[in-house]
């Protein structure tokens, strides 16, 4: 048996890689009393890819664990293809059972899933726990290729592999074998997923002093150079100064000590530097402006007032300051030309580019009020800044802060339509939430709070209703509002034995007394023999029912004369003096 398993699992590791396995994804399928119900899918790049096996090897284990426990129904099982939805009515909790599969969510599917080497792992799973299958023999659940349509990725590129119900966090690592449309077999091992996603705040910049590898969301706490550089910030320098809806912003590097000096801002292929705007018109660059702030002469502002709001880069120097800024860029780059045309500034080649100052030559790279100016940008959009900074500490040792990022302006999001009932004057970006009052005066309402019957002739007329909701009713013939007349139905024929004086509508139920005086009767209660000569004459009978009978010759009522039969011949040896009727039995000696 062990040899068979080894051969079966070894077959899973061979094949010609043709199709592309994309990964794993999860979604919330339902909420249940036993926890959130998730469904997990293997995803592919082609709708014709077919998943044929999920397996474990000693060198590539199958790991399924949870921080709490899995819900396992008492009548469930480890494979979804064995779950019969016909039992959900009798066992409603069965619908939320946890199981594995290849494509089919229940027994109505097309996947005939088999398993080998999974017994111990499934036993742990069915007990509500996780498992780590990493034995020499391994294990797998699988199906025969080209048989199940459920195992084919289809238009959404997904194949269902599990339903998991839990209130905890799930971690899964699995190995997959699949075929492409030409039956070329491929394998992908060590594919992992964790769900639900739990955000962990912290520093996500790998070059920072306090980088947290567990963090999934950057909380702005990153520091560099022993805590000297604490991040980026921005100010609004001018609001719509050109009357075009564009605002002017200034970007800064923030420091915790004045005893530092920024010496360069740079970018390469591995550490890109970019300034981008999502505005259609990009960045404003004045016709008489400059690439660098220190090169802009404020004496020209009177003649060229828009020049003050030109977009530019710098290290500390602004218009009118002494500037020792230098620059060097890869000749293949069009970054500055693109920027001067209003486009995005991107430095991402091997040679890259930078702006820099000679260390100690002047004080423009030294923080003022804890900040060093890095640029001015005029745009109507959201700016995305990604920069790398070289600076010297008090000991004049160079420090590097790479991958610093900031998006600005950090604006309020909400309804920007002043005619809407939920208009937010603080919102800058519209999130599509704008609503109008309904007829009832409810913001975003559906008129249901003041709906009712507005027809004054209706029996359920609502004088307070503003919007007719189609609920108007009329009295039926019985005077019941919205009734069907059934409450006043009955027999309206006064000659009938079941006449109902309260009935308004005749329902066809009227009856008459039979000859016996029974209402609706069939005369059976007063039937009998009315012939006074009959031996069973019934003086109380009103109707003759044909039952009359008479005495026979023996005087027996309804008899056949046999009770007084015998030999009436006095000469016979068997003469019977009591016999009235001769029965032909006479004998002679």
PDB file of N, CA and C in Angstrom, residues 116-199:
ATOM      1  N   UNK A 116      -6.684   9.713  -1.011  1.00  0.00           N
ATOM      2  CA  UNK A 116      -5.750   8.690  -0.591  1.00  0.00           C
ATOM      3  C   UNK A 116      -4.767   9.331   0.381  1.00  0.00           C
ATOM      4  N   UNK A 117      -4.544   8.683   1.506  1.00  0.00           N
ATOM      5  CA  UNK A 117      -3.590   9.177   2.487  1.00  0.00           C
ATOM      6  C   UNK A 117      -4.074  10.346   3.310  1.00  0.00           C
ATOM      7  N   UNK A 118      -5.382  10.674   3.240  1.00  0.00           N
ATOM      8  CA  UNK A 118      -5.906  11.850   3.928  1.00  0.00           C
ATOM      9  C   UNK A 118      -6.659  11.507   5.209  1.00  0.00           C
ATOM     10  N   UNK A 119      -6.769  10.234   5.557  1.00  0.00           N
ATOM     11  CA  UNK A 119      -7.643   9.829   6.663  1.00  0.00           C
ATOM     12  C   UNK A 119      -7.292  10.525   7.976  1.00  0.00           C
ATOM     13  N   UNK A 120      -6.026  10.517   8.346  1.00  0.00           N
ATOM     14  CA  UNK A 120      -5.626  11.114   9.627  1.00  0.00           C
ATOM     15  C   UNK A 120      -5.860  12.619   9.625  1.00  0.00           C
ATOM     16  N   UNK A 121      -5.529  13.277   8.503  1.00  0.00           N
ATOM     17  CA  UNK A 121      -5.732  14.722   8.403  1.00  0.00           C
ATOM     18  C   UNK A 121      -7.216  15.063   8.460  1.00  0.00           C
ATOM     19  N   UNK A 122      -8.029  14.301   7.737  1.00  0.00           N
ATOM     20  CA  UNK A 122      -9.469  14.555   7.739  1.00  0.00           C
ATOM     21  C   UNK A 122     -10.077  14.310   9.120  1.00  0.00           C
ATOM     22  N   UNK A 123      -9.549  13.341   9.862  1.00  0.00           N
ATOM     23  CA  UNK A 123     -10.063  13.077  11.210  1.00  0.00           C
ATOM     24  C   UNK A 123      -9.832  14.287  12.117  1.00  0.00           C
ATOM     25  N   UNK A 124      -8.652  14.891  12.023  1.00  0.00           N
ATOM     26  CA  UNK A 124      -8.369  16.100  12.802  1.00  0.00           C
ATOM     27  C   UNK A 124      -9.271  17.246  12.367  1.00  0.00           C
ATOM     28  N   UNK A 125      -9.458  17.365  11.056  1.00  0.00           N
ATOM     29  CA  UNK A 125     -10.296  18.427  10.499  1.00  0.00           C
ATOM     30  C   UNK A 125     -11.749  18.265  10.944  1.00  0.00           C
ATOM     31  N   UNK A 126     -12.263  17.033  10.899  1.00  0.00           N
ATOM     32  CA  UNK A 126     -13.646  16.773  11.295  1.00  0.00           C
ATOM     33  C   UNK A 126     -13.860  16.988  12.789  1.00  0.00           C
ATOM     34  N   UNK A 127     -12.773  16.954  13.558  1.00  0.00           N
ATOM     35  CA  UNK A 127     -12.866  17.236  14.993  1.00  0.00           C
ATOM     36  C   UNK A 127     -12.803  18.733  15.278  1.00  0.00           C
ATOM     37  N   UNK A 128     -12.708  19.537  14.222  1.00  0.00           N
ATOM     38  CA  UNK A 128     -12.704  20.991  14.378  1.00  0.00           C
ATOM     39  C   UNK A 128     -11.333  21.618  14.384  1.00  0.00           C
ATOM     40  N   UNK A 129     -10.287  20.801  14.220  1.00  0.00           N
ATOM     41  CA  UNK A 129      -8.934  21.327  14.279  1.00  0.00           C
ATOM     42  C   UNK A 129      -8.254  21.371  12.930  1.00  0.00           C
ATOM     43  N   UNK A 130      -7.033  21.888  12.925  1.00  0.00           N
ATOM     44  CA  UNK A 130      -6.242  21.937  11.712  1.00  0.00           C
ATOM     45  C   UNK A 130      -5.345  20.720  11.599  1.00  0.00           C
ATOM     46  N   UNK A 131      -4.517  20.700  10.553  1.00  0.00           N
ATOM     47  CA  UNK A 131      -3.597  19.587  10.366  1.00  0.00           C
ATOM     48  C   UNK A 131      -2.395  20.042   9.549  1.00  0.00           C
ATOM     49  N   UNK A 132      -1.313  19.280   9.681  1.00  0.00           N
ATOM     50  CA  UNK A 132      -0.091  19.489   8.909  1.00  0.00           C
ATOM     51  C   UNK A 132       0.300  18.132   8.346  1.00  0.00           C
ATOM     52  N   UNK A 133      -0.035  17.916   7.069  1.00  0.00           N
ATOM     53  CA  UNK A 133       0.229  16.623   6.440  1.00  0.00           C
ATOM     54  C   UNK A 133       1.573  16.705   5.722  1.00  0.00           C
ATOM     55  N   UNK A 134       2.591  16.107   6.338  1.00  0.00           N
ATOM     56  CA  UNK A 134       3.949  16.195   5.788  1.00  0.00           C
ATOM     57  C   UNK A 134       4.673  14.865   5.929  1.00  0.00           C
ATOM     58  N   UNK A 135       3.927  13.777   5.834  1.00  0.00           N
ATOM     59  CA  UNK A 135       4.528  12.458   5.994  1.00  0.00           C
ATOM     60  C   UNK A 135       5.269  12.038   4.731  1.00  0.00           C
ATOM     61  N   UNK A 136       6.069  10.998   4.858  1.00  0.00           N
ATOM     62  CA  UNK A 136       6.813  10.459   3.722  1.00  0.00           C
ATOM     63  C   UNK A 136       5.863   9.984   2.626  1.00  0.00           C
ATOM     64  N   UNK A 137       4.743   9.393   3.045  1.00  0.00           N
ATOM     65  CA  UNK A 137       3.761   8.884   2.085  1.00  0.00           C
ATOM     66  C   UNK A 137       2.948  10.018   1.468  1.00  0.00           C
ATOM     67  N   UNK A 138       2.626  11.033   2.264  1.00  0.00           N
ATOM     68  CA  UNK A 138       1.835  12.149   1.764  1.00  0.00           C
ATOM     69  C   UNK A 138       0.362  11.822   1.672  1.00  0.00           C
ATOM     70  N   UNK A 139      -0.372  12.570   0.865  1.00  0.00           N
ATOM     71  CA  UNK A 139      -1.803  12.360   0.699  1.00  0.00           C
ATOM     72  C   UNK A 139      -2.352  13.270  -0.378  1.00  0.00           C
ATOM     73  N   UNK A 140      -3.576  12.988  -0.810  1.00  0.00           N
ATOM     74  CA  UNK A 140      -4.180  13.784  -1.879  1.00  0.00           C
ATOM     75  C   UNK A 140      -5.676  13.550  -1.928  1.00  0.00           C
ATOM     76  N   UNK A 141      -6.433  14.580  -2.340  1.00  0.00           N
ATOM     77  CA  UNK A 141      -7.801  14.352  -2.813  1.00  0.00           C
ATOM     78  C   UNK A 141      -7.824  14.798  -4.269  1.00  0.00           C
ATOM     79  N   UNK A 142      -8.485  14.008  -5.114  1.00  0.00           N
ATOM     80  CA  UNK A 142      -8.303  14.148  -6.551  1.00  0.00           C
ATOM     81  C   UNK A 142      -9.524  13.631  -7.294  1.00  0.00           C
ATOM     82  N   UNK A 143      -9.535  13.852  -8.610  1.00  0.00           N
ATOM     83  CA  UNK A 143     -10.580  13.298  -9.462  1.00  0.00           C
ATOM     84  C   UNK A 143      -9.982  12.919 -10.811  1.00  0.00           C
ATOM     85  N   UNK A 144     -10.734  12.160 -11.573  1.00  0.00           N
ATOM     86  CA  UNK A 144     -10.276  11.732 -12.893  1.00  0.00           C
ATOM     87  C   UNK A 144     -10.358  12.917 -13.850  1.00  0.00           C
ATOM     88  N   UNK A 145      -9.284  13.233 -14.565  1.00  0.00           N
ATOM     89  CA  UNK A 145      -9.300  14.383 -15.481  1.00  0.00           C
ATOM     90  C   UNK A 145     -10.362  14.256 -16.570  1.00  0.00           C
ATOM     91  N   UNK A 146     -10.848  15.401 -17.016  1.00  0.00           N
ATOM     92  CA  UNK A 146     -11.778  15.521 -18.155  1.00  0.00           C
ATOM     93  C   UNK A 146     -13.129  14.871 -17.896  1.00  0.00           C
ATOM     94  N   UNK A 147     -13.495  14.704 -16.623  1.00  0.00           N
ATOM     95  CA  UNK A 147     -14.790  14.105 -16.290  1.00  0.00           C
ATOM     96  C   UNK A 147     -15.732  15.131 -15.666  1.00  0.00           C
ATOM     97  N   UNK A 148     -15.209  15.997 -14.807  1.00  0.00           N
ATOM     98  CA  UNK A 148     -16.046  16.940 -14.066  1.00  0.00           C
ATOM     99  C   UNK A 148     -15.964  18.342 -14.659  1.00  0.00           C
ATOM    100  N   UNK A 149     -17.100  18.874 -15.076  1.00  0.00           N
ATOM    101  CA  UNK A 149     -17.131  20.265 -15.554  1.00  0.00           C
ATOM    102  C   UNK A 149     -16.957  21.247 -14.405  1.00  0.00           C
ATOM    103  N   UNK A 150     -17.294  20.833 -13.175  1.00  0.00           N
ATOM    104  CA  UNK A 150     -17.126  21.717 -12.021  1.00  0.00           C
ATOM    105  C   UNK A 150     -15.660  22.017 -11.745  1.00  0.00           C
ATOM    106  N   UNK A 151     -14.765  21.124 -12.174  1.00  0.00           N
ATOM    107  CA  UNK A 151     -13.336  21.289 -11.908  1.00  0.00           C
ATOM    108  C   UNK A 151     -12.657  22.206 -12.917  1.00  0.00           C
ATOM    109  N   UNK A 152     -13.391  22.663 -13.936  1.00  0.00           N
ATOM    110  CA  UNK A 152     -12.843  23.544 -14.969  1.00  0.00           C
ATOM    111  C   UNK A 152     -13.037  24.997 -14.531  1.00  0.00           C
ATOM    112  N   UNK A 153     -12.016  25.831 -14.749  1.00  0.00           N
ATOM    113  CA  UNK A 153     -12.013  27.198 -14.215  1.00  0.00           C
ATOM    114  C   UNK A 153     -13.199  28.024 -14.696  1.00  0.00           C
ATOM    115  N   UNK A 154     -13.546  27.941 -15.968  1.00  0.00           N
ATOM    116  CA  UNK A 154     -14.683  28.697 -16.474  1.00  0.00           C
ATOM    117  C   UNK A 154     -14.382  30.176 -16.647  1.00  0.00           C
ATOM    118  N   UNK A 155     -15.438  30.938 -16.916  1.00  0.00           N
ATOM    119  CA  UNK A 155     -15.278  32.353 -17.261  1.00  0.00           C
ATOM    120  C   UNK A 155     -14.662  33.166 -16.136  1.00  0.00           C
ATOM    121  N   UNK A 156     -14.940  32.789 -14.871  1.00  0.00           N
ATOM    122  CA  UNK A 156     -14.377  33.561 -13.759  1.00  0.00           C
ATOM    123  C   UNK A 156     -12.998  33.082 -13.343  1.00  0.00           C
ATOM    124  N   UNK A 157     -12.486  32.037 -14.004  1.00  0.00           N
ATOM    125  CA  UNK A 157     -11.134  31.566 -13.722  1.00  0.00           C
ATOM    126  C   UNK A 157     -10.960  30.940 -12.353  1.00  0.00           C
ATOM    127  N   UNK A 158     -12.048  30.416 -11.758  1.00  0.00           N
ATOM    128  CA  UNK A 158     -11.960  29.909 -10.392  1.00  0.00           C
ATOM    129  C   UNK A 158     -12.495  28.480 -10.287  1.00  0.00           C
ATOM    130  N   UNK A 159     -11.877  27.723  -9.391  1.00  0.00           N
ATOM    131  CA  UNK A 159     -12.364  26.388  -9.045  1.00  0.00           C
ATOM    132  C   UNK A 159     -12.466  26.324  -7.519  1.00  0.00           C
ATOM    133  N   UNK A 160     -13.643  25.990  -7.018  1.00  0.00           N
ATOM    134  CA  UNK A 160     -13.874  25.902  -5.577  1.00  0.00           C
ATOM    135  C   UNK A 160     -13.054  24.762  -4.978  1.00  0.00           C
ATOM    136  N   UNK A 161     -12.335  25.043  -3.866  1.00  0.00           N
ATOM    137  CA  UNK A 161     -11.561  23.978  -3.212  1.00  0.00           C
ATOM    138  C   UNK A 161     -11.956  23.766  -1.753  1.00  0.00           C
ATOM    139  N   UNK A 162     -12.718  24.684  -1.156  1.00  0.00           N
ATOM    140  CA  UNK A 162     -13.072  24.480   0.255  1.00  0.00           C
ATOM    141  C   UNK A 162     -14.195  25.408   0.673  1.00  0.00           C
ATOM    142  N   UNK A 163     -14.965  24.945   1.650  1.00  0.00           N
ATOM    143  CA  UNK A 163     -15.863  25.807   2.415  1.00  0.00           C
ATOM    144  C   UNK A 163     -15.417  25.715   3.864  1.00  0.00           C
ATOM    145  N   UNK A 164     -15.175  26.864   4.476  1.00  0.00           N
ATOM    146  CA  UNK A 164     -14.657  26.915   5.838  1.00  0.00           C
ATOM    147  C   UNK A 164     -15.573  27.802   6.674  1.00  0.00           C
ATOM    148  N   UNK A 165     -16.075  27.256   7.777  1.00  0.00           N
ATOM    149  CA  UNK A 165     -16.903  28.028   8.704  1.00  0.00           C
ATOM    150  C   UNK A 165     -16.157  28.152  10.026  1.00  0.00           C
ATOM    151  N   UNK A 166     -15.904  29.393  10.443  1.00  0.00           N
ATOM    152  CA  UNK A 166     -15.129  29.624  11.657  1.00  0.00           C
ATOM    153  C   UNK A 166     -15.314  31.056  12.122  1.00  0.00           C
ATOM    154  N   UNK A 167     -14.959  31.299  13.383  1.00  0.00           N
ATOM    155  CA  UNK A 167     -14.900  32.669  13.892  1.00  0.00           C
ATOM    156  C   UNK A 167     -13.452  33.093  14.093  1.00  0.00           C
ATOM    157  N   UNK A 168     -12.525  32.314  13.534  1.00  0.00           N
ATOM    158  CA  UNK A 168     -11.107  32.604  13.695  1.00  0.00           C
ATOM    159  C   UNK A 168     -10.443  33.014  12.399  1.00  0.00           C
ATOM    160  N   UNK A 169      -9.115  33.048  12.430  1.00  0.00           N
ATOM    161  CA  UNK A 169      -8.299  33.362  11.260  1.00  0.00           C
ATOM    162  C   UNK A 169      -7.727  32.056  10.720  1.00  0.00           C
ATOM    163  N   UNK A 170      -7.877  31.843   9.422  1.00  0.00           N
ATOM    164  CA  UNK A 170      -7.484  30.588   8.780  1.00  0.00           C
ATOM    165  C   UNK A 170      -6.203  30.798   7.975  1.00  0.00           C
ATOM    166  N   UNK A 171      -5.294  29.824   8.059  1.00  0.00           N
ATOM    167  CA  UNK A 171      -4.090  29.800   7.232  1.00  0.00           C
ATOM    168  C   UNK A 171      -4.053  28.467   6.490  1.00  0.00           C
ATOM    169  N   UNK A 172      -3.887  28.530   5.175  1.00  0.00           N
ATOM    170  CA  UNK A 172      -3.864  27.319   4.362  1.00  0.00           C
ATOM    171  C   UNK A 172      -2.657  27.358   3.436  1.00  0.00           C
ATOM    172  N   UNK A 173      -1.948  26.227   3.337  1.00  0.00           N
ATOM    173  CA  UNK A 173      -0.866  26.057   2.371  1.00  0.00           C
ATOM    174  C   UNK A 173      -1.097  24.728   1.673  1.00  0.00           C
ATOM    175  N   UNK A 174      -1.182  24.761   0.334  1.00  0.00           N
ATOM    176  CA  UNK A 174      -1.540  23.563  -0.415  1.00  0.00           C
ATOM    177  C   UNK A 174      -0.726  23.463  -1.700  1.00  0.00           C
ATOM    178  N   UNK A 175      -0.804  22.299  -2.317  1.00  0.00           N
ATOM    179  CA  UNK A 175      -0.143  22.025  -3.586  1.00  0.00           C
ATOM    180  C   UNK A 175      -1.204  21.580  -4.585  1.00  0.00           C
ATOM    181  N   UNK A 176      -1.048  21.996  -5.838  1.00  0.00           N
ATOM    182  CA  UNK A 176      -2.103  21.779  -6.825  1.00  0.00           C
ATOM    183  C   UNK A 176      -1.546  21.181  -8.116  1.00  0.00           C
ATOM    184  N   UNK A 177      -2.342  20.307  -8.703  1.00  0.00           N
ATOM    185  CA  UNK A 177      -2.049  19.783 -10.032  1.00  0.00           C
ATOM    186  C   UNK A 177      -3.239  20.085 -10.930  1.00  0.00           C
ATOM    187  N   UNK A 178      -2.960  20.565 -12.141  1.00  0.00           N
ATOM    188  CA  UNK A 178      -4.044  20.892 -13.057  1.00  0.00           C
ATOM    189  C   UNK A 178      -3.614  20.621 -14.488  1.00  0.00           C
ATOM    190  N   UNK A 179      -4.593  20.523 -15.372  1.00  0.00           N
ATOM    191  CA  UNK A 179      -4.359  20.285 -16.796  1.00  0.00           C
ATOM    192  C   UNK A 179      -4.859  21.475 -17.599  1.00  0.00           C
ATOM    193  N   UNK A 180      -4.152  21.776 -18.705  1.00  0.00           N
ATOM    194  CA  UNK A 180      -4.674  22.784 -19.612  1.00  0.00           C
ATOM    195  C   UNK A 180      -5.557  22.102 -20.654  1.00  0.00           C
ATOM    196  N   UNK A 181      -6.041  22.878 -21.623  1.00  0.00           N
ATOM    197  CA  UNK A 181      -6.993  22.354 -22.596  1.00  0.00           C
ATOM    198  C   UNK A 181      -6.393  21.238 -23.444  1.00  0.00           C
ATOM    199  N   UNK A 182      -5.056  21.200 -23.533  1.00  0.00           N
ATOM    200  CA  UNK A 182      -4.384  20.159 -24.310  1.00  0.00           C
ATOM    201  C   UNK A 182      -3.926  18.994 -23.441  1.00  0.00           C
ATOM    202  N   UNK A 183      -4.442  18.939 -22.213  1.00  0.00           N
ATOM    203  CA  UNK A 183      -4.113  17.875 -21.254  1.00  0.00           C
ATOM    204  C   UNK A 183      -2.660  17.903 -20.820  1.00  0.00           C
ATOM    205  N   UNK A 184      -1.994  19.050 -20.964  1.00  0.00           N
ATOM    206  CA  UNK A 184      -0.659  19.210 -20.397  1.00  0.00           C
ATOM    207  C   UNK A 184      -0.804  19.421 -18.894  1.00  0.00           C
ATOM    208  N   UNK A 185      -0.076  18.652 -18.109  1.00  0.00           N
ATOM    209  CA  UNK A 185      -0.203  18.689 -16.654  1.00  0.00           C
ATOM    210  C   UNK A 185       0.828  19.622 -16.038  1.00  0.00           C
ATOM    211  N   UNK A 186       0.392  20.407 -15.056  1.00  0.00           N
ATOM    212  CA  UNK A 186       1.272  21.347 -14.360  1.00  0.00           C
ATOM    213  C   UNK A 186       1.055  21.220 -12.862  1.00  0.00           C
ATOM    214  N   UNK A 187       2.060  21.632 -12.104  1.00  0.00           N
ATOM    215  CA  UNK A 187       1.986  21.596 -10.645  1.00  0.00           C
ATOM    216  C   UNK A 187       2.445  22.929 -10.073  1.00  0.00           C
ATOM    217  N   UNK A 188       1.829  23.313  -8.976  1.00  0.00           N
ATOM    218  CA  UNK A 188       2.264  24.493  -8.239  1.00  0.00           C
ATOM    219  C   UNK A 188       2.199  24.150  -6.758  1.00  0.00           C
ATOM    220  N   UNK A 189       3.306  24.354  -6.053  1.00  0.00           N
ATOM    221  CA  UNK A 189       3.406  23.900  -4.669  1.00  0.00           C
ATOM    222  C   UNK A 189       3.651  25.062  -3.711  1.00  0.00           C
ATOM    223  N   UNK A 190       3.203  24.863  -2.476  1.00  0.00           N
ATOM    224  CA  UNK A 190       3.428  25.852  -1.427  1.00  0.00           C
ATOM    225  C   UNK A 190       2.597  27.103  -1.581  1.00  0.00           C
ATOM    226  N   UNK A 191       1.398  26.975  -2.153  1.00  0.00           N
ATOM    227  CA  UNK A 191       0.519  28.131  -2.349  1.00  0.00           C
ATOM    228  C   UNK A 191      -0.244  28.386  -1.050  1.00  0.00           C
ATOM    229  N   UNK A 192      -0.177  29.617  -0.553  1.00  0.00           N
ATOM    230  CA  UNK A 192      -0.746  29.932   0.761  1.00  0.00           C
ATOM    231  C   UNK A 192      -1.797  31.028   0.679  1.00  0.00           C
ATOM    232  N   UNK A 193      -2.675  31.020   1.667  1.00  0.00           N
ATOM    233  CA  UNK A 193      -3.674  32.076   1.820  1.00  0.00           C
ATOM    234  C   UNK A 193      -4.033  32.185   3.291  1.00  0.00           C
ATOM    235  N   UNK A 194      -4.296  33.399   3.747  1.00  0.00           N
ATOM    236  CA  UNK A 194      -4.802  33.648   5.094  1.00  0.00           C
ATOM    237  C   UNK A 194      -6.055  34.501   4.981  1.00  0.00           C
ATOM    238  N   UNK A 195      -7.050  34.182   5.775  1.00  0.00           N
ATOM    239  CA  UNK A 195      -8.287  34.959   5.766  1.00  0.00           C
ATOM    240  C   UNK A 195      -8.994  34.771   7.099  1.00  0.00           C
ATOM    241  N   UNK A 196      -9.814  35.718   7.529  1.00  0.00           N
ATOM    242  CA  UNK A 196      -9.998  37.019   6.891  1.00  0.00           C
ATOM    243  C   UNK A 196      -8.767  37.894   7.088  1.00  0.00           C
ATOM    244  N   UNK A 197      -8.624  38.892   6.207  1.00  0.00           N
ATOM    245  CA  UNK A 197      -7.476  39.787   6.312  1.00  0.00           C
ATOM    246  C   UNK A 197      -7.587  40.619   7.584  1.00  0.00           C
ATOM    247  N   UNK A 198      -6.538  40.614   8.374  1.00  0.00           N
ATOM    248  CA  UNK A 198      -6.493  41.407   9.601  1.00  0.00           C
ATOM    249  C   UNK A 198      -5.372  42.432   9.453  1.00  0.00           C
ATOM    250  N   UNK A 199      -5.749  43.692   9.381  1.00  0.00           N
ATOM    251  CA  UNK A 199      -4.761  44.748   9.187  1.00  0.00           C
ATOM    252  C   UNK A 199      -3.888  44.893  10.434  1.00  0.00           C
TER     253      UNK A 199
END
